[in-house]
Amino acid sequence: MIGAMLAILGAIETEVADNRSLLEDPVELRAGHLAVHQGRLHGVEVLLARCGVGKVNGAMATTLLRSAGATSLLFTGVAGGVAPAQRVGDLVVATDLVQHDVDVTALGRPPGQLLGEPRSWPADRAMSERLLAAADACAARDRRQVHEGRIASGDQFVASAPRAAAIHTDFGALCVEMEGAAVAQAATTLGMPFAVLRALSDTADHGAAQDFPAFLVGSARLMADVVQHYLR
Ligand code: SAH
């Protein structure tokens, strides 16, 4: 393998479509079951892929992208905000990620921690700083806020205010989604630096099922913008 190669991963089509449409000299590859689009974004060699929803899909795609030559990984997607004073459209850059649906408490582990694994997986500092700067530049234009903190992942679409509040209190998370911590675990195990950017499509409460599709496209566009800034 020669040189650095950034992988950009999203879960669903809308989260990857904008970046893919901007790809210069695109070539479609296969990595296992995964369709991977290779090309240049702002002159930077990248691999783009859509992993599908959920932790297993996130972990599989991360592993396959690593095998396809990725040396670092940026995950971009939408999430439900669980911290107070957040608004739909705000951006969250992960400091670290935890799996809120993991429960080995009967064996004395804290909620979210698997045997032999850390409680959370930290994102790469340099990538995250750069992502924050890019997010700040884009957010300032339409008065969105950029938050930096822990992201919680699990195989659940959270659409309940009490559950959202519990994820915030129990895990100290700012938002909830379904892939990030699995990508983080796989990337860490494979020795691949990673960062995670999420735009809030909803606030993980009773309105989430309506808000998520309504704000998906706008959030995805904003994130593609942040990625352009990140690569510049
Ligand atoms: N469109 C899909 C479902 C997407 S699930 C379908 O119809 O089957 C929601 C996606 O957005 C996941 O990839 C997850 O990472 C993120 N997400 C957004 N809001 C969320 C929430 N409130 N809880 C969990 N995941 C959320």
Coordinates of C-alpha atoms in Angstrom, one line a residue, residues 27 72 81 87 89 110 153 180 192 216:
V27 CA -13.8 4.3 -10.0
S72 CA -7.8 6.8 8.2
G81 CA -29.5 15.0 20.0
R87 CA -31.2 22.1 18.1
G89 CA -29.2 21.1 12.5
P110 CA -20.2 -0.4 34.0
S153 CA -24.3 4.2 19.5
G180 CA -20.3 5.3 15.3
M192 CA -6.7 3.1 11.9
L216 CA -32.1 14.3 6.7

